């Protein structure tokens, strides 16, 4: 290899490690945000992660996989709901923030279609969840989430519980198109949100963060009774596809028509003939938004005439005929009481702000993110400062800057922030690693690290032990056993000893019998997780879910992995010297070795499963799956390929081994043809697998 090639390979490896890390982090934060409604990081931090991932994928297209968080718009597909393909994609909107940007958007549209007689419909931009409703013969037959814009989830049963959705339209079926779709935004009113939280406060349960996340969580309940109890609301904002003749020529007419059929449309909608009037309308809302019964984060402006809309078309995922005027994030000034420091699973210290409570962006805020140490130093944020706090829509509040003028007379009391020299939780030594910005607590027995580690071990992408959340993890790491100097959990392996301590555990406050037995059942079940999950669970540096799959696919068993020489590890597809060394060192560390032994003795499965253990018949192949399929859904095909050692890639390149194309394979198919990459169909894939001796293929 030339030195250039070596450098290139190292660069690719570093990118692969980072991509894997970023995806693992993003999925974790998605889960906290969308499913648990308990985000841990702010909007900006999340966007930075996503942007970094996007940039890396743009530079290294081979690293793009279909399940990368960049490949969907938002939300996690819950396995239990069935997927729904949207007949027409559900689009996003571009943003403007002021009258000049709005005027520029308008000018572009005018230039494009050479028309100036445009009318604009302005609607509040509801801060909720986009949904699609299908009516057939005047009856509501299917409701779906937006999902990634192309494919959502079937939540018909849940949507039926919304009073705002008419199950039968207010018109004789023969007067209606046979079938059509409408789109709108489901939201939770502020009053309902307060009521729900009051109920939770009384029950001693953790409070919800904000109406939007709560509405999201409520819609994705598997039990429609729960959705019903949450009293969600809805505004329709668009007529989607129509079978047969479209009954109207303009958006405003569509809205009146739908309103007449009994669908809820927003009464605050207004139509204007000039873009200046539109700007005035938008500016007027900034002051009034708080008076509304629901959260809005801007105004949506749509060109009314359907012909104009059609001519303008779509660029990327955004229509050129509509734009969102976004409100500035709400800000307030409050006193920064303390800069506190939290400790993560790998020991990283993260500073955050403890504030004098202040009402901003529709919620009381007492904690806020400070991003990172550089942010604190650059802006010179100090404990005791009055600071500007910002909260945009549904995200974690952020400290924007200190108000320096308010320091006057107190300068001597306000000292610049320094990272603590010992861990704020365990008192252990704190060190800054060379070449790294982060500070770490070096004590491996630090309870904060351990409880985060336990939480991660039990999390969905790892051993998936439901009922083992943050609170339970902390409690068991923090509580001493009776007559013992030991805590219930001192290492990850102790999780599997918990069932033997049932009676003792029942003496701990707030741990009930039912909850505990359910937890034990889940702990027991987790023993069957394949090796790849276990490798994610035990927190090996640089090993995220993709690397874990590659390792498990290659070695098949934990003992093979533990015995592997450094060169063996490097020989694994997609694994380079940095990851190889990290894994090599991990399994040779005596404490880790003891942990792995104990897990094995506890009965945790230490292999990847029958097929992959044979090495994986698709080992080393990079495969792209595109379109929709008849025998198995695409997601299953992709899982299957991965389980057989293949790599599923989201982009076709010269390195692609072959493309499995279904109905509507579109641009990827074209690209494969151009590059001369082989294209096969689903049946051919199964035939080939059978040819390899794989026996589970459907006939
Ligand atoms: S129109 C092609 N109208 O905003 C037009 N969207 O950023 C697509 N939203 O996914 C959307 N209120 O969830 C439209 N009055 C409104 C809206 C609205 C809220 C949401 C919707 C969409 C997102 C786009």
XYZ file of C-alpha atoms and ligand atoms in Angstrom, residues 73 89-95 122-131 146 183-186 212 235-238 251 266 269 297-302 314 317-319 321-322 324 326, ligand 1:
69
model
C -36.985 13.145 9.137
C -44.542 12.239 0.326
C -45.279 14.393 3.360
C -43.012 17.359 2.866
C -41.226 19.762 5.177
C -41.056 23.527 4.921
C -38.244 25.968 4.359
C -37.862 28.772 6.911
C -51.410 32.430 6.224
C -51.983 29.855 8.952
C -50.525 29.493 12.434
C -47.782 26.870 12.402
C -48.986 24.482 15.053
C -46.316 22.894 17.184
C -47.541 19.315 17.090
C -47.271 16.197 14.940
C -48.130 15.866 11.276
C -50.639 13.166 10.419
C -45.638 11.259 8.975
C -53.221 16.246 6.345
C -53.028 18.121 9.567
C -51.341 18.642 12.876
C -52.281 16.856 16.083
C -45.595 18.583 21.869
C -56.218 21.127 12.813
C -56.367 20.076 9.176
C -54.045 22.149 6.982
C -53.951 20.451 3.594
C -55.931 25.819 -1.103
C -57.938 26.799 11.900
C -56.250 31.529 8.894
C -43.788 28.252 16.424
C -44.447 30.397 13.395
C -46.795 31.112 10.533
C -47.098 28.981 7.398
C -47.536 30.952 4.186
C -48.943 29.129 1.167
C -40.819 20.876 -4.928
C -38.278 17.865 0.475
C -39.598 21.405 0.498
C -42.310 22.850 -1.713
C -44.994 27.298 -2.938
C -45.009 27.360 0.856
C -42.643 28.862 7.325
C -40.428 31.036 12.235
S -48.087 22.644 5.517
C -46.166 21.148 1.975
N -49.367 23.925 7.398
O -44.895 21.978 9.992
C -46.697 21.715 3.195
N -47.589 22.495 8.022
O -42.198 22.201 8.839
C -46.381 20.906 4.363
N -47.214 22.348 10.429
O -44.602 18.718 8.816
C -46.901 21.365 5.620
N -48.806 23.725 11.035
O -46.110 19.121 10.767
C -48.382 23.068 7.105
N -50.584 25.087 8.985
C -49.621 24.238 8.689
C -48.817 23.647 9.682
C -47.812 22.776 9.305
C -47.829 22.932 11.454
C -46.064 21.432 10.529
C -46.255 20.128 9.810
C -45.123 20.005 8.859
C -44.127 20.959 9.426
C -43.248 21.487 8.332
